[in-house]
Coordinates of C-alpha atoms and ligand atoms in Angstrom, one line a residue:
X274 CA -71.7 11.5 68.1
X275 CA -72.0 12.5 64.5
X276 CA -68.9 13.0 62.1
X277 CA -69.4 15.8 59.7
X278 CA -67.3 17.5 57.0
X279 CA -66.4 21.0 58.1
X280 CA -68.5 22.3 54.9
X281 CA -71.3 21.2 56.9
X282 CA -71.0 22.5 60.2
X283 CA -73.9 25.7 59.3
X284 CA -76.4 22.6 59.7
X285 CA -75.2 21.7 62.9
X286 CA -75.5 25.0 65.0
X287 CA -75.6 24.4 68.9
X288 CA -74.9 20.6 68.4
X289 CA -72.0 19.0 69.4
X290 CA -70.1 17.1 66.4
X291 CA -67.1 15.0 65.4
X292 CA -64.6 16.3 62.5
X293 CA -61.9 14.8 61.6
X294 CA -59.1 16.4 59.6
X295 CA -55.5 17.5 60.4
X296 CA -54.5 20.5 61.8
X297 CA -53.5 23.6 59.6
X298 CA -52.7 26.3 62.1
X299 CA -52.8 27.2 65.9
X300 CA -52.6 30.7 67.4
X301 CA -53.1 31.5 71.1
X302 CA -53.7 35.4 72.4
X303 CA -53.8 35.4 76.3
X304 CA -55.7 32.2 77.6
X305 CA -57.4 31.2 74.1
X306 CA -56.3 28.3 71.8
X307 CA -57.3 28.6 68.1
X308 CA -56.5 25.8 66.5
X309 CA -57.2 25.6 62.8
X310 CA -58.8 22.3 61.3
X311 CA -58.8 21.7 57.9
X312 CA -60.7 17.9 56.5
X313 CA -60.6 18.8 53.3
X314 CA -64.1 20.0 52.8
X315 CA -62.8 23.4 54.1
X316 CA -61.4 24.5 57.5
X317 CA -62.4 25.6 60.7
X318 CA -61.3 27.9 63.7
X319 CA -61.5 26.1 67.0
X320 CA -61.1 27.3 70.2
X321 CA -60.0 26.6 73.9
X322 CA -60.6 29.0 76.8
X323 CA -58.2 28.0 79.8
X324 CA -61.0 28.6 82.7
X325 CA -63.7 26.9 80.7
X326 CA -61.8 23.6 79.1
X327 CA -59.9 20.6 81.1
X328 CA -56.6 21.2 81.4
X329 CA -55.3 18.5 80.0
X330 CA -57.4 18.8 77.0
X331 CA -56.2 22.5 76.6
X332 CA -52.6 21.2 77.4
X333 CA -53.1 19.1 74.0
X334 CA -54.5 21.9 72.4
X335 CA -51.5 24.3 72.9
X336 CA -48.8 21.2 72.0
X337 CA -50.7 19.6 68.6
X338 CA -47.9 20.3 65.8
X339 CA -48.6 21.2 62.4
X340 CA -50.7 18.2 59.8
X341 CA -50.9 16.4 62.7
X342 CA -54.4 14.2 62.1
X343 CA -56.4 14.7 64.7
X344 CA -60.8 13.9 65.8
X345 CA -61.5 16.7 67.0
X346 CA -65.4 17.3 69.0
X347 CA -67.2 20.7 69.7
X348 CA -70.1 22.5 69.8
X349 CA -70.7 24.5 66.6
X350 CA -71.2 27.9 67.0
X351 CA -72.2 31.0 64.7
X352 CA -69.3 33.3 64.0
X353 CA -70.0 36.3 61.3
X354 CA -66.6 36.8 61.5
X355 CA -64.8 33.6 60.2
X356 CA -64.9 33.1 56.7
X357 CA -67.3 29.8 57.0
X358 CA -69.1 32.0 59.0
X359 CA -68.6 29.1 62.1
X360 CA -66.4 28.1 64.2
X361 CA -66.2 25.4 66.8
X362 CA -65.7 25.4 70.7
X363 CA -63.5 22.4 71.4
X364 CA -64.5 19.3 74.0
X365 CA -62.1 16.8 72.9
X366 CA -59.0 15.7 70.9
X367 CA -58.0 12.8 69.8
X368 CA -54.3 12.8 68.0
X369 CA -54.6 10.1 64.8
X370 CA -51.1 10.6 63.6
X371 CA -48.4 12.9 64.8
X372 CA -46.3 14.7 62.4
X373 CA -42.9 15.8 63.2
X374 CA -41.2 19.0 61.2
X375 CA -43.8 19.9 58.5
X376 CA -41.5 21.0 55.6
X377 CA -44.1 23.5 54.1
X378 CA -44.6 26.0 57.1
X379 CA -46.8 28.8 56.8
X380 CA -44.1 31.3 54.8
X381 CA -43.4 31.4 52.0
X382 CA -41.3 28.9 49.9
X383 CA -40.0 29.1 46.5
X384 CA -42.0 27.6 43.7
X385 CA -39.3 24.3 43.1
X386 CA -39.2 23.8 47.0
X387 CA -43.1 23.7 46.6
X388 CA -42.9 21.3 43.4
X389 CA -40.6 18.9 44.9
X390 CA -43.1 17.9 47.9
X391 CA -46.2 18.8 45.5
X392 CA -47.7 15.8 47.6
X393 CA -47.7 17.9 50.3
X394 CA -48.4 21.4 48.7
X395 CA -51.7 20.3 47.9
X396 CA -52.9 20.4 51.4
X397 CA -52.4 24.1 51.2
X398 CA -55.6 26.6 51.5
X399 CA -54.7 27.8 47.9
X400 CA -54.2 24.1 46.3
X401 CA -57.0 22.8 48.1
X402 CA -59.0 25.2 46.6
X403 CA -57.8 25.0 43.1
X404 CA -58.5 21.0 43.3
X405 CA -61.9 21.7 44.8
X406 CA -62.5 24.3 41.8
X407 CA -61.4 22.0 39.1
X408 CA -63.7 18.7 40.6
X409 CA -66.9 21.3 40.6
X410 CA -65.4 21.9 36.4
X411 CA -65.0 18.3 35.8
X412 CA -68.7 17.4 37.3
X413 CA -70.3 20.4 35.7
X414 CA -69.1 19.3 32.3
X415 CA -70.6 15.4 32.9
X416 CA -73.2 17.2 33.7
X417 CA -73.7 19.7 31.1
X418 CA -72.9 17.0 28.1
X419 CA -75.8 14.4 29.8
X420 CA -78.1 16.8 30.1
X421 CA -77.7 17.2 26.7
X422 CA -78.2 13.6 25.8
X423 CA -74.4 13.4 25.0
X424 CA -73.1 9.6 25.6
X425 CA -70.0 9.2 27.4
X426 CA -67.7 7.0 25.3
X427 CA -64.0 6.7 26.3
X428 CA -61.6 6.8 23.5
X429 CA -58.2 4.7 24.0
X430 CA -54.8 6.4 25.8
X431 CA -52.6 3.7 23.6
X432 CA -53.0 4.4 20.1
X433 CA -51.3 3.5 16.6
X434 CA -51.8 6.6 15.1
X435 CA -50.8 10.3 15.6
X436 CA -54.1 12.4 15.3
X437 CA -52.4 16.1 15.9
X438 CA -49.0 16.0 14.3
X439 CA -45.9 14.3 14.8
X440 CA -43.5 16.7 16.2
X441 CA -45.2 15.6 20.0
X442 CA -45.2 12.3 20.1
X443 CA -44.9 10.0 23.2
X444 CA -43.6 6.5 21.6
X445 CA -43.9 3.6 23.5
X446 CA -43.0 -0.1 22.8
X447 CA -46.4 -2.0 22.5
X448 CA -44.7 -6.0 22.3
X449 CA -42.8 -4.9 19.6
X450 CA -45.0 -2.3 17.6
X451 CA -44.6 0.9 17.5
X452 CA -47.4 2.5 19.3
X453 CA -48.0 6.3 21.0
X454 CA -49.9 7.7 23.6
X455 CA -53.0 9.7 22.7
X456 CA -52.9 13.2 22.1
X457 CA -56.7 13.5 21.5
X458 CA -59.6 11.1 21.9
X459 CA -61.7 13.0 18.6
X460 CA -60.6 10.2 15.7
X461 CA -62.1 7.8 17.7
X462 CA -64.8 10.3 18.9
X463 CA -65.6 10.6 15.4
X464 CA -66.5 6.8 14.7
X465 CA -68.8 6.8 18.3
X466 CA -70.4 9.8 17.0
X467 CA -71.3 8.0 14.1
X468 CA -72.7 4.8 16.6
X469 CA -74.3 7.3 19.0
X470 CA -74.9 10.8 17.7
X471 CA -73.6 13.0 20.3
X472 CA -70.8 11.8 22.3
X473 CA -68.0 13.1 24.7
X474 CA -64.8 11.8 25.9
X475 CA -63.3 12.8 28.5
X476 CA -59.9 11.8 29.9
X477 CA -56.0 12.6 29.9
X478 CA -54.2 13.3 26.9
X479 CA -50.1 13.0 25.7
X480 CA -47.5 15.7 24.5
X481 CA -44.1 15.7 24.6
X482 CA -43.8 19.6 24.5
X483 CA -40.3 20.7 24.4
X484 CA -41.2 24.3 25.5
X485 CA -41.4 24.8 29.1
X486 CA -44.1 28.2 29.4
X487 CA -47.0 28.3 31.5
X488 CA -49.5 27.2 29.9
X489 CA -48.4 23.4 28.5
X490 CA -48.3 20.4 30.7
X491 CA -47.0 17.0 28.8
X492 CA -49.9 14.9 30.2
X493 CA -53.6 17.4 30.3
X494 CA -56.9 16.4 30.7
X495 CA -59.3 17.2 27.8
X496 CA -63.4 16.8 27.6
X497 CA -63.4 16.3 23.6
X498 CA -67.4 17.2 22.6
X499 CA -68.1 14.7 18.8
X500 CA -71.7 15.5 17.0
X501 CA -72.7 13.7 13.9
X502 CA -74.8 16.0 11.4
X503 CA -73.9 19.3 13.4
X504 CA -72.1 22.5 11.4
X505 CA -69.4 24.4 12.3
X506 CA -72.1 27.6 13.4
X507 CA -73.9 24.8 15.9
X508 CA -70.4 23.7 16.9
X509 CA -69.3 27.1 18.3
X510 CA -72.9 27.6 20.1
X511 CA -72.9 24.3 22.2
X512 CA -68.9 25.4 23.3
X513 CA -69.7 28.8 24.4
X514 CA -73.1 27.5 26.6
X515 CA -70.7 25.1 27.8
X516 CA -67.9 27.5 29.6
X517 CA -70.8 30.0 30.1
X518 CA -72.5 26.5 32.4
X519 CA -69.3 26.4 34.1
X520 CA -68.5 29.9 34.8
X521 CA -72.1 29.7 36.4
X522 CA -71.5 26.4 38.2
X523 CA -68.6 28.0 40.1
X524 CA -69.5 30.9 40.8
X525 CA -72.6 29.6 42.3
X526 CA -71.1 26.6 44.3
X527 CA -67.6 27.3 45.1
X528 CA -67.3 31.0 46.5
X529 CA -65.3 30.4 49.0
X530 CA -63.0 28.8 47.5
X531 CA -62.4 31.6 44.4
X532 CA -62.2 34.0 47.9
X533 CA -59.4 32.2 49.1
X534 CA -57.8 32.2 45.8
X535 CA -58.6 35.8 45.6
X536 CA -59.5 35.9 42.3
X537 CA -61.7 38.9 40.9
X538 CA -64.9 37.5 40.4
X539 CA -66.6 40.6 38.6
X540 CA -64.6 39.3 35.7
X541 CA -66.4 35.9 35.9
X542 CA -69.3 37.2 36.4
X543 CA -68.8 39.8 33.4
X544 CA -68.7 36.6 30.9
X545 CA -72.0 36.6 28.9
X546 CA -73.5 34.9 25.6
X547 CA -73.3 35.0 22.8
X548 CA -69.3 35.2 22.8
X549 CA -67.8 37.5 20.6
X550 CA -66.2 35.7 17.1
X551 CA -63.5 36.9 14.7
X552 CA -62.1 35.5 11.8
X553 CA -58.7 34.6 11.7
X554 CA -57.8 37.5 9.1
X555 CA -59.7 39.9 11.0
X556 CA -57.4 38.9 13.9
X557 CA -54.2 39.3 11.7
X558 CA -55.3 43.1 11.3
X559 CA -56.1 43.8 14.3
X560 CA -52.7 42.4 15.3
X561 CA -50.9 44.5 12.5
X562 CA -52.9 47.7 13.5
X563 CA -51.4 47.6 16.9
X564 CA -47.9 47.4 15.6
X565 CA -47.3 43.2 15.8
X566 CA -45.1 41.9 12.8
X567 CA -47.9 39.3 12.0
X568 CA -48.1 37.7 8.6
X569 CA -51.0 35.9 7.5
X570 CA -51.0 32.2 7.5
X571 CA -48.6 32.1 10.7
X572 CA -49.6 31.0 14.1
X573 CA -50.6 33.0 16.7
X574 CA -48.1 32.4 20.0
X575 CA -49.0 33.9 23.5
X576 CA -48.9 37.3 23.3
X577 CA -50.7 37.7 20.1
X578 CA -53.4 35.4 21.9
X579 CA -53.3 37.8 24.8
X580 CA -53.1 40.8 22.5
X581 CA -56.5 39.8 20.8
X582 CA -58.5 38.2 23.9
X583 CA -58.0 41.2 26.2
X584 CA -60.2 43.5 24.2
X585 CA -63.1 41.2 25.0
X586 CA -64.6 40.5 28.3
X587 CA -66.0 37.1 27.2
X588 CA -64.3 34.3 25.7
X589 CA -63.5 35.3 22.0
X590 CA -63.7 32.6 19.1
X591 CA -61.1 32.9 16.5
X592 CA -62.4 31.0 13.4
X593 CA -61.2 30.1 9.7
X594 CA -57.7 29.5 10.2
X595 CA -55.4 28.9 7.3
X596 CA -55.7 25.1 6.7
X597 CA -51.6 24.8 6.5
X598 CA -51.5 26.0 10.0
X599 CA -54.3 23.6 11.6
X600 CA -54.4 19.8 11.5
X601 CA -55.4 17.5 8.4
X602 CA -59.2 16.5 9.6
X603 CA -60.5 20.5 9.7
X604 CA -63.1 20.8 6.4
X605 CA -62.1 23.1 4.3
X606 CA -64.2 26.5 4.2
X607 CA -66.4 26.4 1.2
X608 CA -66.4 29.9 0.1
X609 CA -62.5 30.1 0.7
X610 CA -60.6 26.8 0.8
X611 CA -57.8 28.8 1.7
X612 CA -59.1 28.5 5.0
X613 CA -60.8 26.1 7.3
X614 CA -64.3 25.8 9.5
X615 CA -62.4 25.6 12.6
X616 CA -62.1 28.0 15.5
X617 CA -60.1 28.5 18.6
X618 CA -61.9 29.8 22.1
X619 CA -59.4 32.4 23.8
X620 CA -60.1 32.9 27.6
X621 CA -59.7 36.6 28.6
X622 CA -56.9 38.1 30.4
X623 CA -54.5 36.3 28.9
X624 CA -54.9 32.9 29.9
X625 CA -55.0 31.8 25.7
X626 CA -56.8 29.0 23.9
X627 CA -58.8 27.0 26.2
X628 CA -60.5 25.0 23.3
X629 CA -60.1 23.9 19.4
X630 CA -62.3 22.2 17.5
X631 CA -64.3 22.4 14.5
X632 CA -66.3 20.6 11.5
X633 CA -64.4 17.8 10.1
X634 CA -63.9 16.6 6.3
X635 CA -66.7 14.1 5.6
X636 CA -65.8 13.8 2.0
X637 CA -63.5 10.3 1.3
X638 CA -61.6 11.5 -1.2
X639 CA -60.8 14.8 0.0
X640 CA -60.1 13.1 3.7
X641 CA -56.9 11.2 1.5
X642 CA -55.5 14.1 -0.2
X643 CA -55.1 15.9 3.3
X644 CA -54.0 12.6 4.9
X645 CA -51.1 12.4 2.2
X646 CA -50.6 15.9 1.9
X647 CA -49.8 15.6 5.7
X648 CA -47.1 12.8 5.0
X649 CA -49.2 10.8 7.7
X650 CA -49.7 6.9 6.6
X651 CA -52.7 6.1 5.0
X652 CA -52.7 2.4 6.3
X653 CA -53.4 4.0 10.1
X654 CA -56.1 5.3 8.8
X655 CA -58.4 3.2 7.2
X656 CA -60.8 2.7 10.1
X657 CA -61.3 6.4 10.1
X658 CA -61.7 6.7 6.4
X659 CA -64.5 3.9 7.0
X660 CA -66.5 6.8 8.4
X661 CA -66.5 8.6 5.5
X662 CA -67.4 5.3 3.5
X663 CA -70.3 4.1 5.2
X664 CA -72.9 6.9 5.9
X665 CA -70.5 9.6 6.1
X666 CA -72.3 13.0 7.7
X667 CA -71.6 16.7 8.4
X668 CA -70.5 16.4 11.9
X669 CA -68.3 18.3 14.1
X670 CA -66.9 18.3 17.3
X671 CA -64.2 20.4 20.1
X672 CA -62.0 19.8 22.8
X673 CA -61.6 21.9 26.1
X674 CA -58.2 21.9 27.7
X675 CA -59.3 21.3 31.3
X676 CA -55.9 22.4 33.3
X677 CA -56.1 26.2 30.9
X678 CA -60.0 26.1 32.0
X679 CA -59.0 25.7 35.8
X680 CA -56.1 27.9 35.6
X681 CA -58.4 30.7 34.2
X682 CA -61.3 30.5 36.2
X683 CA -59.0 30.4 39.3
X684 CA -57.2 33.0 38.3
X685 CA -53.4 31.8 38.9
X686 CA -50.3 32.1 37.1
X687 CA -49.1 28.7 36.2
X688 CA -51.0 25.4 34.7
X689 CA -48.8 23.7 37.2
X690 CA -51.2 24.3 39.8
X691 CA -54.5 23.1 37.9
X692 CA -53.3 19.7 38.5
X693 CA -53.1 17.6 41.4
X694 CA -49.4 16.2 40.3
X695 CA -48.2 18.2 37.1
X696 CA -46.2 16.5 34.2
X697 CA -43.7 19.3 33.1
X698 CA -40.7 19.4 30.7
X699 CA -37.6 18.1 33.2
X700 CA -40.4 17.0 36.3
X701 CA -42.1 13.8 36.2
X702 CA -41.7 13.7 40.3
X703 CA -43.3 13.3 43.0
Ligands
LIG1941 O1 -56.3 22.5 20.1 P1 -56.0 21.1 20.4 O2 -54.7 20.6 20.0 O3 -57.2 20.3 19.7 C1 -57.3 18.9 19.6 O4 -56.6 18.1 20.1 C2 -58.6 18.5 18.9 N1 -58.4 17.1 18.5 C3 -59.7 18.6 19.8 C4 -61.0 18.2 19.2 O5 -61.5 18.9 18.3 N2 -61.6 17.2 19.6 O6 -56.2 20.9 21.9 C5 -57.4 21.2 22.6 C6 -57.1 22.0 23.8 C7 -56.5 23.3 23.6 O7 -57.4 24.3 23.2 C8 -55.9 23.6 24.9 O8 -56.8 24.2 25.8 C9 -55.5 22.3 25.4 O9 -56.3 21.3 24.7 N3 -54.1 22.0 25.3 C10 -53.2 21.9 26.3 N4 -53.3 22.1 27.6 C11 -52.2 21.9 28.4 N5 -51.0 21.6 27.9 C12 -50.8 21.4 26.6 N6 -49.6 21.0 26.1 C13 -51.9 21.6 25.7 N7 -52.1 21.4 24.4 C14 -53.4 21.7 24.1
LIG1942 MG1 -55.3 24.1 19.2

């Protein structure tokens, strides 16, 4: 018989099949059985009539506990009614692996109960769906970036240098040296740009943020875009077609998951290019008008990100941020070197900068000055000064905080759960 993932079973209508999963949930209402499958492809209603099914097979039926593994076989039948819009009519069970006094029962826990046995949270419908969500993200931005003739090239997790300050450094021993975990990929991003033209990395990323809120997680995921002779104007258009792919890509492929989640897809689907752009003093007075005590040249915190991205339906760009306030690479605007040709990407409702990025300082000398002015040591640096010493070019680049993406387009509360096992201030377990 064939085995097929539950996401499947629409091709297999009035066949019998094989799934294999574990099971999720059983009901019984007079002399039906539902048991509820779930393989992790999605889950499935099966049922047992007592008149119509051996009894010792319905006697397993009615005694299979909770994320007990089990085969199950069946004929798959049409049902308009069941979210799949299928369900299957049961012929055999095989138990795999028994499981005895599921902690996570169908009620609700509270959100540390849940986090302590995270390794079992994330067989929940909700989880599930959040993981499936943020694989479709992952793959439509491989697939976006190649494409686009962007090369893949993976920048290094151990790193000598600290790229985006100092105050959020992971420091490990490397044999003796002093040596940190990455907080971004771009540095080296910049010197593969300057081999490859357009390149990506794509990979997890280090902070040790003492703040515990809901949007930072000490170890994230970021898909860090690098383009050698691109501006900042260029830089801002391939970002916004790049959440605009992905908005599309789920919406399009994983429905059923965003319906579990519940989330309000008329705001997905209201997203639409271009995205709206403001500069960072025309954010300041907007933030003053509505009454925020908002100075400029200080840095915006969540609720003046929320305050400025719920007026907008679409991701808005905040651009030409005082240079003290942003990191030593960002070129200096040239009409205003007061501020720089950088910009942030704020996701609506609240959910706050989901990207960063902007053109970088090609010029050696000036690349120095803002390398000393940042107290950062010079000798770290003079591989990435290279670039600007042999064929230095305009070029610019971004990077997309994958877990804030996730979060958004699912539509949940906490970062926590845009990650299959979330690094926190005070958890590193399970
Ligand atoms: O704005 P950031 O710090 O930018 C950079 O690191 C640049 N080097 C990227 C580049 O230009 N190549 O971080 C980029 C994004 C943020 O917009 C945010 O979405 C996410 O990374 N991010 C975090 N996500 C979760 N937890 C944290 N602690 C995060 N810090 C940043
Ligand atoms: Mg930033």
């Amino acid at each position: 018989m064939t085995t097929v993932l539950i996401k499947h079973l629409g091709r297999y209508v009035n066949q019998e099949v094989q799934i294999e999963g574990w099971l999720f949930n059983k009901r019984s209402s007079g002399k039906i059985r539902f048991i509820i499958i779930r393989d992790g492809s999605g889950q499935v209603q099966a049922t047992l009539v007592r008149d119509e099914t051996d009894p010792e097979l319905f006697e397993l039926a009615s005694s299979v506990t909770q994320e007990s593994s089990i085969r199950a076989t069946g004929l798959v039948r049409e049902e308009p009614r069941s979210p799949s819009g299928y369900e299957l009519t049961v012929t055999g069970i095989e138990i795999v692996g028994g499981s005895q006094d599921y902690p996570i029962t169908l009620k609700e826990h509270g959100v540390d109960f849940l986090a302590d046995r995270r390794h079992l949270w994330i067989r929940g419908p909700r989880q599930a769906s959040i993981l499936r969500i943020r694989s479709e993200i992952e793959q439509a931005i491989r697939d976006f970036f190649y494409e686009r003739d962007f090369i893949l090239a993976d920048s290094p997790i151990i790193t000598a240098l600290a790229a985006e300050g100092t105050t959020n450094l992971f420091e490990i021993d490397y044999h003796g040296e002093k040596a940190y975990l990455a907080q971004t990929g771009q540095l080296y991003s910049e010197a593969t740009a300057m081999a490859l033209g357009r390149v990506y990395n794509f990979g997890p990323v280090f902070r040790a943020e003492k703040s515990k809120t809901r949007r930072h997680l000490l170890e994230f995921w970021m898909a860090e875009a690098e383009m050698a002779y691109c501006d900042h104007e260029a830089n801002l258009k391939i970002q916004e077609e790049l959440v605009y792919y992905i908005i599309q890509r789920v919406l399009q492929r994983k429905s059923l998951e965003l319906k579990t989640l519940k989330r309000d897809i008329g705001k997905l689907e209201a997203v639409s290019l271009p995205f709206p752009r403001i500069s960072y003093t025309e954010a300041v007075k907007i933030l003053r008008d509505s009454g925020e005590d908002f100075n400029w040249g200080d840095d915006f915190g969540a609720p003046q990100e929320t305050l400025l991205s719920e007026r907008f339906a679409s991701p808005l760009f905040v651009h030409r941020f005082p240079a003290e306030i942003k990191a030593f690479y960002m070129k200096p605007d040239p009409e205003d070197s007061k501020v720089v040709l950088g910009a942030d990407l704020l996701a609506p409702e609240g959910y706050g900068e989901i990207i960063g990025g902007g053109q970088r300082i090609e010029d050696l000398v000036l690349l120095r000055q803002k390398i000393m002015q940042h107290n950062l040591p010079e000798e770290e640096f003079q591989w990435y000064l290279d670039l600007r010493r042999y064929g230095s070019v305009p070029h610019a680049g971004f990077g997309l905080g994958l877990e804030r993406t996730v979060a958004w387009i699912c539509g949940i509360e906490h970062i926590r759960e845009a990650v299959p096992f979330p690094r926190m201030l005070y958890r590193i377990r399970p």
